[in-house]
Amino acid sequence: MNQNHSAEIKRLQEAKNKAMKELRDANEKLEKKLKDADSQMVDSMKRIKDLSAELQDFKEASKLLIDLVDPVVVEATEERSLLSRLQEATQKLSTYVLSTVKSYVSTALGLVKAWHVDTDLAPLSSELPLDCSDEQFGQLMKDVQPVAKKIVDTVEQQG
């Protein structure tokens, strides 16, 4: 019977040792997973911080653009969010660009009239003359670019 107890005790100790080893292995795996999770969390927090800074940069750049095309009126009764103003920005930008183009074209035509008072500008509002090809017009556009640049520079200085 002693021998049976010894064999049983040995079998139980082996089972205990095996269970303890499995428990240690499982514990090591769990610790490694936790360590990896901690590392991933730190990396994710750094990424969130970087993205937050980038988002802030986008927000500031967006605000500058939006304030250019849609200035905030001090007496405005309702304050619109930056997002709603940004969503409307494409339409406002189109309006802003058209207004600017009209101003520059008016300035250029005004200069033509200042130098040549009797010039009839009405034909300019229609298409190209039949005897002027697209290639010829392209060359004319290249030829007048230095003068156009001077006009724009003058208008910018006056503004």
Coordinates of N, CA, C and O in Angstrom, one line a residue:
M1 N 0.8 -1.2 0.0 CA 0.0 0.0 0.0 C 0.9 1.3 0.0 O 0.5 2.2 -0.6
N2 N 1.9 1.2 0.7 CA 2.9 2.3 0.7 C 3.4 2.6 -0.7 O 3.5 3.8 -1.1
Q3 N 3.6 1.5 -1.4 CA 4.1 1.7 -2.8 C 3.0 2.3 -3.7 O 3.3 3.1 -4.5
N4 N 1.7 2.0 -3.4 CA 0.6 2.6 -4.1 C 0.5 4.0 -3.8 O 0.2 4.9 -4.7
H5 N 0.7 4.4 -2.5 CA 0.7 5.8 -2.1 C 1.8 6.6 -2.8 O 1.6 7.7 -3.2
S6 N 3.0 6.0 -2.8 CA 4.1 6.6 -3.4 C 3.9 6.9 -4.8 O 4.2 7.9 -5.4
A7 N 3.4 5.9 -5.5 CA 3.1 6.0 -7.0 C 2.0 7.1 -7.2 O 2.1 7.9 -8.1
E8 N 1.0 7.1 -6.3 CA -0.1 8.1 -6.5 C 0.5 9.5 -6.2 O 0.1 10.4 -6.9
I9 N 1.3 9.6 -5.2 CA 1.9 10.9 -4.8 C 2.8 11.4 -5.9 O 2.7 12.6 -6.3
K10 N 3.6 10.5 -6.5 CA 4.5 10.8 -7.6 C 3.6 11.3 -8.8 O 4.0 12.3 -9.5
R11 N 2.6 10.5 -9.1 CA 1.7 10.9 -10.2 C 1.0 12.2 -10.0 O 0.9 13.1 -10.9
L12 N 0.6 12.5 -8.8 CA 0.0 13.8 -8.4 C 1.0 14.9 -8.5 O 0.7 16.0 -9.0
Q13 N 2.3 14.7 -8.1 CA 3.3 15.7 -8.2 C 3.6 16.0 -9.6 O 3.8 17.2 -10.0
E14 N 3.7 15.0 -10.4 CA 3.9 15.2 -11.9 C 2.8 16.0 -12.5 O 3.0 16.9 -13.3
A15 N 1.6 15.6 -12.1 CA 0.4 16.4 -12.6 C 0.5 17.8 -12.2 O 0.2 18.8 -12.9
K16 N 0.9 18.0 -10.9 CA 1.0 19.3 -10.3 C 2.1 20.1 -11.1 O 1.9 21.3 -11.4
N17 N 3.2 19.5 -11.3 CA 4.3 20.1 -12.0 C 3.9 20.5 -13.4 O 4.3 21.6 -13.9
K18 N 3.2 19.6 -14.1 CA 2.8 19.9 -15.4 C 1.8 21.0 -15.4 O 1.9 21.9 -16.3
A19 N 0.9 21.0 -14.5 CA -0.1 22.1 -14.4 C 0.6 23.4 -14.1 O 0.2 24.5 -14.6
M20 N 1.6 23.4 -13.2 CA 2.3 24.6 -12.8 C 3.1 25.2 -14.1 O 3.1 26.4 -14.3
K21 N 3.7 24.2 -14.8 CA 4.4 24.6 -16.0 C 3.5 25.3 -17.0 O 3.7 26.3 -17.6
E22 N 2.3 24.6 -17.2 CA 1.3 25.2 -18.1 C 0.8 26.6 -17.7 O 0.6 27.5 -18.5
L23 N 0.7 26.7 -16.3 CA 0.2 27.9 -15.8 C 1.3 29.0 -16.0 O 1.0 30.2 -16.3
R24 N 2.6 28.7 -15.8 CA 3.7 29.6 -16.0 C 3.8 30.0 -17.5 O 3.9 31.2 -17.8
D25 N 3.6 29.0 -18.4 CA 3.7 29.3 -19.8 C 2.5 30.3 -20.2 O 2.7 31.2 -20.9
A26 N 1.3 30.0 -19.7 CA 0.2 30.8 -20.0 C 0.4 32.2 -19.4 O 0.0 33.2 -20.0
N27 N 1.0 32.3 -18.2 CA 1.2 33.6 -17.6 C 2.2 34.4 -18.4 O 2.1 35.6 -18.6
E28 N 3.3 33.7 -18.9 CA 4.3 34.4 -19.7 C 3.7 34.9 -21.0 O 4.0 36.0 -21.4
K29 N 2.8 34.1 -21.6 CA 2.1 34.5 -22.8 C 1.3 35.7 -22.6 O 1.2 36.7 -23.3
L30 N 0.5 35.7 -21.4 CA -0.3 36.8 -21.1 C 0.5 38.0 -20.8 O 0.1 39.1 -21.3
E31 N 1.6 37.9 -20.1 CA 2.5 39.0 -19.8 C 3.0 39.6 -21.1 O 3.1 40.8 -21.3
K32 N 3.4 38.8 -22.1 CA 3.9 39.2 -23.3 C 2.8 40.0 -24.1 O 3.0 41.0 -24.7
K33 N 1.6 39.4 -24.1 CA 0.5 40.1 -24.7 C 0.2 41.4 -24.1 O -0.1 42.4 -24.8
L34 N 0.2 41.5 -22.8 CA 0.0 42.8 -22.1 C 1.1 43.8 -22.4 O 0.8 45.0 -22.6
K35 N 2.3 43.3 -22.5 CA 3.5 44.2 -22.8 C 3.3 44.7 -24.3 O 3.5 45.9 -24.5
D36 N 2.9 43.8 -25.2 CA 2.7 44.2 -26.6 C 1.5 45.2 -26.6 O 1.5 46.2 -27.4
A37 N 0.4 44.9 -25.9 CA -0.7 45.8 -25.9 C -0.3 47.2 -25.3 O -0.7 48.2 -25.9
D38 N 0.5 47.2 -24.3 CA 1.0 48.5 -23.7 C 1.8 49.3 -24.8 O 1.6 50.5 -25.0
S39 N 2.7 48.5 -25.5 CA 3.5 49.2 -26.5 C 2.6 49.7 -27.6 O 2.8 50.8 -28.1
Q40 N 1.6 48.9 -28.0 CA 0.7 49.4 -29.1 C -0.1 50.6 -28.6 O -0.4 51.5 -29.4
M41 N -0.5 50.6 -27.3 CA -1.3 51.7 -26.8 C -0.4 53.0 -26.8 O -0.9 54.1 -27.2
V42 N 0.9 52.9 -26.4 CA 1.8 54.0 -26.4 C 1.9 54.5 -27.9 O 1.9 55.7 -28.1
D43 N 2.1 53.6 -28.8 CA 2.3 54.0 -30.2 C 1.0 54.7 -30.7 O 1.0 55.7 -31.4
S44 N -0.2 54.1 -30.3 CA -1.4 54.7 -30.8 C -1.6 56.1 -30.2 O -2.1 57.0 -30.8
M45 N -1.2 56.3 -28.9 CA -1.4 57.6 -28.3 C -0.5 58.6 -29.0 O -0.9 59.8 -29.2
K46 N 0.7 58.2 -29.4 CA 1.6 59.1 -30.1 C 1.0 59.4 -31.4 O 1.1 60.6 -31.8
R47 N 0.4 58.5 -32.1 CA -0.2 58.7 -33.4 C -1.4 59.7 -33.2 O -1.6 60.6 -34.1
I48 N -2.2 59.4 -32.2 CA -3.3 60.3 -32.0 C -2.8 61.8 -31.7 O -3.4 62.7 -32.2
K49 N -1.8 61.9 -31.0 CA -1.2 63.2 -30.7 C -0.7 63.9 -32.0 O -1.0 65.1 -32.2
D50 N 0.0 63.1 -32.8 CA 0.4 63.6 -34.1 C -0.8 64.0 -35.0 O -0.7 65.1 -35.6
L51 N -1.8 63.2 -35.0 CA -2.9 63.5 -35.9 C -3.7 64.7 -35.3 O -4.3 65.5 -36.1
S52 N -3.7 64.8 -34.0 CA -4.4 66.0 -33.4 C -3.7 67.3 -33.8 O -4.4 68.3 -34.2
A53 N -2.4 67.2 -33.8 CA -1.6 68.4 -34.2 C -1.8 68.7 -35.7 O -2.0 69.8 -36.1
E54 N -1.9 67.6 -36.5 CA -2.1 67.8 -38.0 C -3.6 68.3 -38.2 O -3.8 69.2 -39.0
L55 N -4.5 67.8 -37.4 CA -5.9 68.3 -37.5 C -6.0 69.8 -37.2 O -6.7 70.6 -37.8
Q56 N -5.2 70.2 -36.2 CA -5.2 71.6 -35.8 C -4.6 72.4 -36.9 O -5.2 73.5 -37.2
D57 N -3.6 71.9 -37.5 CA -3.0 72.7 -38.7 C -4.0 72.8 -39.8 O -4.1 73.9 -40.4
F58 N -4.7 71.7 -40.1 CA -5.8 71.8 -41.1 C -6.8 72.8 -40.8 O -7.3 73.5 -41.6
K59 N -7.2 72.8 -39.5 CA -8.3 73.6 -39.0 C -7.8 75.1 -39.2 O -8.6 75.9 -39.7
E60 N -6.6 75.4 -38.8 CA -6.1 76.8 -38.9 C -6.0 77.2 -40.4 O -6.4 78.3 -40.8
A61 N -5.5 76.3 -41.3 CA -5.4 76.6 -42.7 C -6.8 76.8 -43.3 O -7.0 77.7 -44.1
S62 N -7.7 76.0 -42.9 CA -9.1 76.1 -43.4 C -9.7 77.4 -43.0 O -10.4 78.1 -43.8
K63 N -9.5 77.8 -41.8 CA -10.0 79.0 -41.3 C -9.5 80.2 -42.0 O -10.2 81.1 -42.4
L64 N -8.2 80.2 -42.3 CA -7.6 81.3 -43.1 C -8.2 81.4 -44.5 O -8.6 82.5 -44.9
L65 N -8.4 80.3 -45.1 CA -9.0 80.3 -46.5 C -10.5 80.7 -46.4 O -10.9 81.6 -47.2
I66 N -11.2 80.2 -45.4 CA -12.6 80.5 -45.3 C -12.8 82.0 -45.0 O -13.6 82.7 -45.5
D67 N -11.9 82.5 -44.1 CA -12.0 84.0 -43.7 C -11.7 84.8 -44.9 O -12.2 86.0 -45.0
L68 N -10.9 84.3 -45.9 CA -10.6 85.1 -47.1 C -11.9 85.2 -48.0 O -12.2 86.3 -48.5
V69 N -12.6 84.1 -48.2 CA -13.7 84.1 -49.1 C -15.0 84.3 -48.4 O -16.0 84.7 -49.1
D70 N -15.1 84.2 -47.1 CA -16.3 84.4 -46.4 C -16.0 85.0 -45.0 O -16.1 84.3 -44.0
P71 N -15.6 86.3 -45.0 CA -15.2 86.9 -43.7 C -16.4 86.9 -42.7 O -17.5 87.0 -43.0
V72 N -16.0 86.7 -41.4 CA -17.0 86.7 -40.3 C -17.4 88.1 -40.1 O -16.5 89.0 -39.9
V73 N -18.7 88.4 -40.1 CA -19.2 89.7 -39.8 C -19.3 89.8 -38.2 O -19.9 88.9 -37.6
V74 N -18.8 90.9 -37.7 CA -18.8 91.0 -36.2 C -20.2 91.0 -35.6 O -20.4 90.4 -34.6
E75 N -21.1 91.6 -36.4 CA -22.5 91.7 -35.8 C -23.3 90.5 -36.1 O -24.5 90.5 -35.9
A76 N -22.7 89.4 -36.7 CA -23.5 88.2 -37.0 C -24.2 87.7 -35.8 O -23.7 87.5 -34.8
T77 N -25.5 87.4 -36.1 CA -26.4 86.9 -35.0 C -26.1 85.4 -34.7 O -26.2 85.0 -33.6
E78 N -25.9 84.7 -35.8 CA -25.6 83.3 -35.6 C -24.2 82.9 -35.9 O -23.6 83.4 -36.9
E79 N -23.5 82.2 -35.1 CA -22.2 81.8 -35.4 C -22.2 80.4 -36.0 O -22.6 79.4 -35.4
R80 N -21.7 80.4 -37.3 CA -21.7 79.1 -38.0 C -20.4 78.4 -37.6 O -19.3 79.0 -37.4
S81 N -20.4 77.1 -37.6 CA -19.3 76.3 -37.3 C -18.3 76.3 -38.5 O -18.6 76.6 -39.6
L82 N -17.0 76.0 -38.2 CA -16.0 76.0 -39.2 C -16.3 75.0 -40.3 O -16.2 75.3 -41.5
L83 N -16.9 73.9 -39.9 CA -17.3 72.8 -40.8 C -18.3 73.3 -41.8 O -18.2 73.2 -43.0
S84 N -19.4 74.0 -41.3 CA -20.4 74.5 -42.2 C -19.9 75.5 -43.1 O -20.3 75.6 -44.3
R85 N -19.0 76.4 -42.6 CA -18.4 77.4 -43.4 C -17.5 76.8 -44.5 O -17.5 77.2 -45.7
L86 N -16.8 75.7 -44.1 CA -15.9 75.0 -45.1 C -16.8 74.3 -46.2 O -16.4 74.3 -47.3
Q87 N -17.9 73.8 -45.8 CA -18.8 73.1 -46.7 C -19.3 74.1 -47.8 O -19.6 73.8 -48.9
E88 N -19.5 75.4 -47.4 CA -20.0 76.4 -48.3 C -18.9 77.1 -49.0 O -19.1 77.9 -49.9
A89 N -17.6 76.8 -48.7 CA -16.5 77.5 -49.2 C -16.3 77.4 -50.7 O -15.9 78.4 -51.4
T90 N -16.7 76.3 -51.3 CA -16.5 76.2 -52.8 C -17.3 77.2 -53.5 O -16.9 77.8 -54.4
Q91 N -18.6 77.3 -53.1 CA -19.5 78.3 -53.7 C -18.9 79.7 -53.4 O -18.9 80.6 -54.3
K92 N -18.5 80.0 -52.2 CA -18.0 81.3 -51.8 C -16.7 81.6 -52.6 O -16.5 82.7 -53.0
L93 N -15.9 80.6 -52.8 CA -14.6 80.7 -53.5 C -14.9 81.1 -55.0 O -14.2 82.0 -55.5
S94 N -15.9 80.4 -55.5 CA -16.2 80.7 -56.9 C -16.7 82.2 -57.1 O -16.3 82.9 -58.0
T95 N -17.5 82.6 -56.1 CA -18.0 84.0 -56.1 C -16.8 84.9 -56.0 O -16.7 86.0 -56.7
Y96 N -15.9 84.6 -55.0 CA -14.8 85.5 -54.8 C -13.9 85.6 -56.0 O -13.5 86.7 -56.4
V97 N -13.6 84.4 -56.7 CA -12.7 84.4 -57.9 C -13.4 85.2 -59.0 O -12.7 86.0 -59.6
L98 N -14.7 85.0 -59.2 CA -15.4 85.7 -60.2 C -15.4 87.2 -60.0 O -15.1 88.1 -60.9
S99 N -15.5 87.6 -58.7 CA -15.5 89.0 -58.4 C -14.1 89.6 -58.6 O -14.0 90.7 -59.2
T100 N -13.1 88.8 -58.3 CA -11.7 89.3 -58.5 C -11.4 89.4 -60.0 O -10.8 90.4 -60.5
V101 N -11.8 88.4 -60.8 CA -11.6 88.4 -62.2 C -12.3 89.6 -62.8 O -11.7 90.4 -63.6
K102 N -13.5 89.9 -62.4 CA -14.3 91.1 -62.9 C -13.5 92.4 -62.6 O -13.4 93.3 -63.5
S103 N -13.0 92.4 -61.4 CA -12.3 93.6 -61.0 C -11.0 93.8 -61.9 O -10.7 95.0 -62.4
Y104 N -10.3 92.8 -62.2 CA -9.1 92.9 -63.0 C -9.4 93.2 -64.4 O -8.7 94.0 -65.1
V105 N -10.4 92.5 -65.0 CA -10.8 92.8 -66.4 C -11.3 94.2 -66.5 O -10.9 94.9 -67.4
S106 N -12.1 94.7 -65.5 CA -12.5 96.1 -65.5 C -11.3 97.0 -65.5 O -11.3 98.1 -66.2
T107 N -10.3 96.7 -64.7 CA -9.1 97.6 -64.6 C -8.4 97.6 -65.9 O -8.0 98.7 -66.4
A108 N -8.2 96.4 -66.6 CA -7.5 96.3 -67.8 C -8.3 97.1 -68.9 O -7.7 97.9 -69.7
L109 N -9.6 96.9 -69.0 CA -10.4 97.6 -70.0 C -10.5 99.1 -69.7 O -10.5 99.9 -70.6
G110 N -10.5 99.5 -68.4 CA -10.4 100.9 -68.1 C -9.1 101.5 -68.5 O -9.1 102.7 -69.0
L111 N -8.0 100.8 -68.4 CA -6.7 101.3 -68.9 C -6.8 101.5 -70.4 O -6.2 102.4 -70.9
V112 N -7.4 100.5 -71.1 CA -7.5 100.6 -72.6 C -8.3 101.9 -72.9 O -7.8 102.7 -73.8
K113 N -9.4 102.1 -72.2 CA -10.2 103.3 -72.5 C -9.5 104.6 -72.1 O -9.6 105.6 -72.8
A114 N -8.6 104.5 -71.1 CA -7.9 105.7 -70.6 C -6.9 106.1 -71.7 O -6.7 107.3 -71.9
W115 N -6.3 105.2 -72.4 CA -5.3 105.5 -73.4 C -6.0 105.7 -74.8 O -5.4 106.4 -75.6
H116 N -7.1 105.0 -75.0 CA -7.8 105.1 -76.3 C -9.3 105.3 -76.1 O -10.1 104.4 -76.1
V117 N -9.6 106.6 -75.8 CA -10.9 106.9 -75.4 C -12.0 106.5 -76.4 O -13.1 106.1 -76.0
D118 N -11.7 106.6 -77.6 CA -12.7 106.3 -78.6 C -12.9 104.8 -79.0 O -13.7 104.4 -79.8
T119 N -12.1 103.9 -78.3 CA -12.1 102.5 -78.6 C -13.5 101.9 -78.2 O -14.0 102.1 -77.1
D120 N -14.1 101.2 -79.2 CA -15.4 100.5 -78.9 C -15.0 99.1 -78.3 O -14.5 98.3 -79.0
L121 N -15.4 98.9 -77.0 CA -15.1 97.7 -76.3 C -16.2 96.6 -76.5 O -16.0 95.5 -76.2
A122 N -17.3 97.0 -77.1 CA -18.4 96.0 -77.3 C -18.0 94.7 -78.0 O -18.4 93.7 -77.6
P123 N -17.2 94.8 -79.1 CA -16.8 93.5 -79.7 C -16.1 92.5 -78.8 O -16.1 91.3 -79.1
L124 N -15.5 93.1 -77.8 CA -14.7 92.2 -76.9 C -15.6 91.2 -76.1 O -15.1 90.2 -75.6
S125 N -16.9 91.5 -76.0 CA -17.8 90.7 -75.2 C -18.3 89.5 -76.0 O -19.1 88.7 -75.5
S126 N -17.9 89.4 -77.3 CA -18.3 88.2 -78.1 C -17.1 87.3 -78.3 O -16.1 87.5 -77.7
E127 N -17.3 86.3 -79.2 CA -16.2 85.4 -79.5 C -15.1 86.0 -80.2 O -15.2 87.2 -80.6
L128 N -14.1 85.2 -80.5 CA -12.9 85.7 -81.3 C -13.4 86.1 -82.7 O -14.3 85.5 -83.2
P129 N -12.7 87.1 -83.3 CA -13.0 87.4 -84.7 C -12.7 86.2 -85.6 O -11.9 85.3 -85.3
L130 N -13.4 86.0 -86.7 CA -13.3 84.9 -87.5 C -11.9 84.7 -88.1 O -11.5 83.6 -88.4
D131 N -11.2 85.8 -88.3 CA -9.9 85.8 -88.9 C -8.8 85.5 -87.8 O -7.6 85.6 -88.1
C132 N -9.1 85.2 -86.6 CA -8.2 84.9 -85.5 C -8.3 83.5 -85.1 O -9.3 83.1 -84.4
S133 N -7.3 82.6 -85.3 CA -7.4 81.2 -84.9 C -7.1 81.1 -83.5 O -6.6 82.0 -82.8
D134 N -7.4 79.9 -82.9 CA -7.1 79.6 -81.5 C -5.5 79.7 -81.3 O -5.1 80.2 -80.3
E135 N -4.8 79.3 -82.3 CA -3.3 79.3 -82.2 C -2.8 80.8 -82.2 O -2.0 81.1 -81.4
Q136 N -3.4 81.6 -83.0 CA -3.0 83.0 -83.1 C -3.4 83.7 -81.7 O -2.6 84.5 -81.2
F137 N -4.6 83.3 -81.2 CA -5.0 83.9 -79.9 C -4.1 83.5 -78.8 O -3.7 84.3 -78.0
G138 N -3.7 82.2 -78.8 CA -2.7 81.7 -77.9 C -1.4 82.5 -77.9 O -0.8 82.8 -76.8
Q139 N -0.9 82.8 -79.1 CA 0.3 83.6 -79.2 C 0.1 85.0 -78.7 O 0.9 85.6 -78.0
L140 N -1.1 85.6 -79.0 CA -1.4 86.9 -78.5 C -1.4 86.9 -77.0 O -0.9 87.9 -76.4
M141 N -2.0 85.9 -76.4 CA -2.0 85.8 -74.9 C -0.6 85.8 -74.4 O -0.3 86.4 -73.4
K142 N 0.3 85.0 -75.0 CA 1.7 85.0 -74.6 C 2.4 86.4 -74.7 O 3.1 86.8 -73.8
D143 N 2.0 87.0 -75.8 CA 2.6 88.4 -76.1 C 2.2 89.4 -75.0 O 3.0 90.3 -74.7
V144 N 1.0 89.3 -74.5 CA 0.5 90.3 -73.6 C 0.8 90.0 -72.2 O 0.5 90.8 -71.3
Q145 N 1.3 88.8 -71.9 CA 1.5 88.4 -70.5 C 2.4 89.4 -69.7 O 2.1 89.7 -68.5
P146 N 3.5 89.9 -70.2 CA 4.3 90.9 -69.5 C 3.5 92.1 -69.1 O 3.6 92.6 -67.9
V147 N 2.6 92.6 -70.0 CA 1.8 93.8 -69.7 C 0.8 93.4 -68.7 O 0.5 94.2 -67.7
A148 N 0.2 92.2 -68.8 CA -0.8 91.7 -67.8 C -0.2 91.7 -66.4 O -0.9 92.1 -65.5
K149 N 1.0 91.2 -66.4 CA 1.7 91.0 -65.1 C 1.8 92.4 -64.4 O 1.6 92.6 -63.2
K150 N 2.2 93.4 -65.2 CA 2.4 94.8 -64.7 C 1.1 95.3 -64.2 O 1.0 96.0 -63.2
I151 N 0.0 95.1 -65.0 CA -1.3 95.6 -64.6 C -1.7 94.9 -63.2 O -2.1 95.6 -62.3
V152 N -1.5 93.6 -63.1 CA -1.9 92.9 -61.9 C -1.0 93.4 -60.7 O -1.6 93.7 -59.6
D153 N 0.3 93.6 -61.0 CA 1.1 94.2 -59.9 C 0.7 95.5 -59.4 O 0.6 95.8 -58.3
T154 N 0.2 96.4 -60.4 CA -0.2 97.7 -60.1 C -1.5 97.6 -59.3 O -1.7 98.3 -58.3
V155 N -2.4 96.8 -59.7 CA -3.7 96.6 -59.0 C -3.5 96.1 -57.6 O -4.1 96.6 -56.6
E156 N -2.5 95.2 -57.4 CA -2.2 94.6 -56.1 C -1.6 95.7 -55.2 O -1.9 95.8 -54.0
Q157 N -0.8 96.6 -55.8 CA -0.2 97.7 -55.0 C -1.2 98.7 -54.5 O -1.1 99.2 -53.4
Q158 N -2.2 98.9 -55.3 CA -3.3 99.9 -55.0 C -4.2 99.3 -54.0 O -4.9 100.0 -53.2
G159 N -4.3 97.9 -53.9 CA -5.3 97.3 -53.0 C -4.7 97.2 -51.7 O -5.0 97.5 -50.6

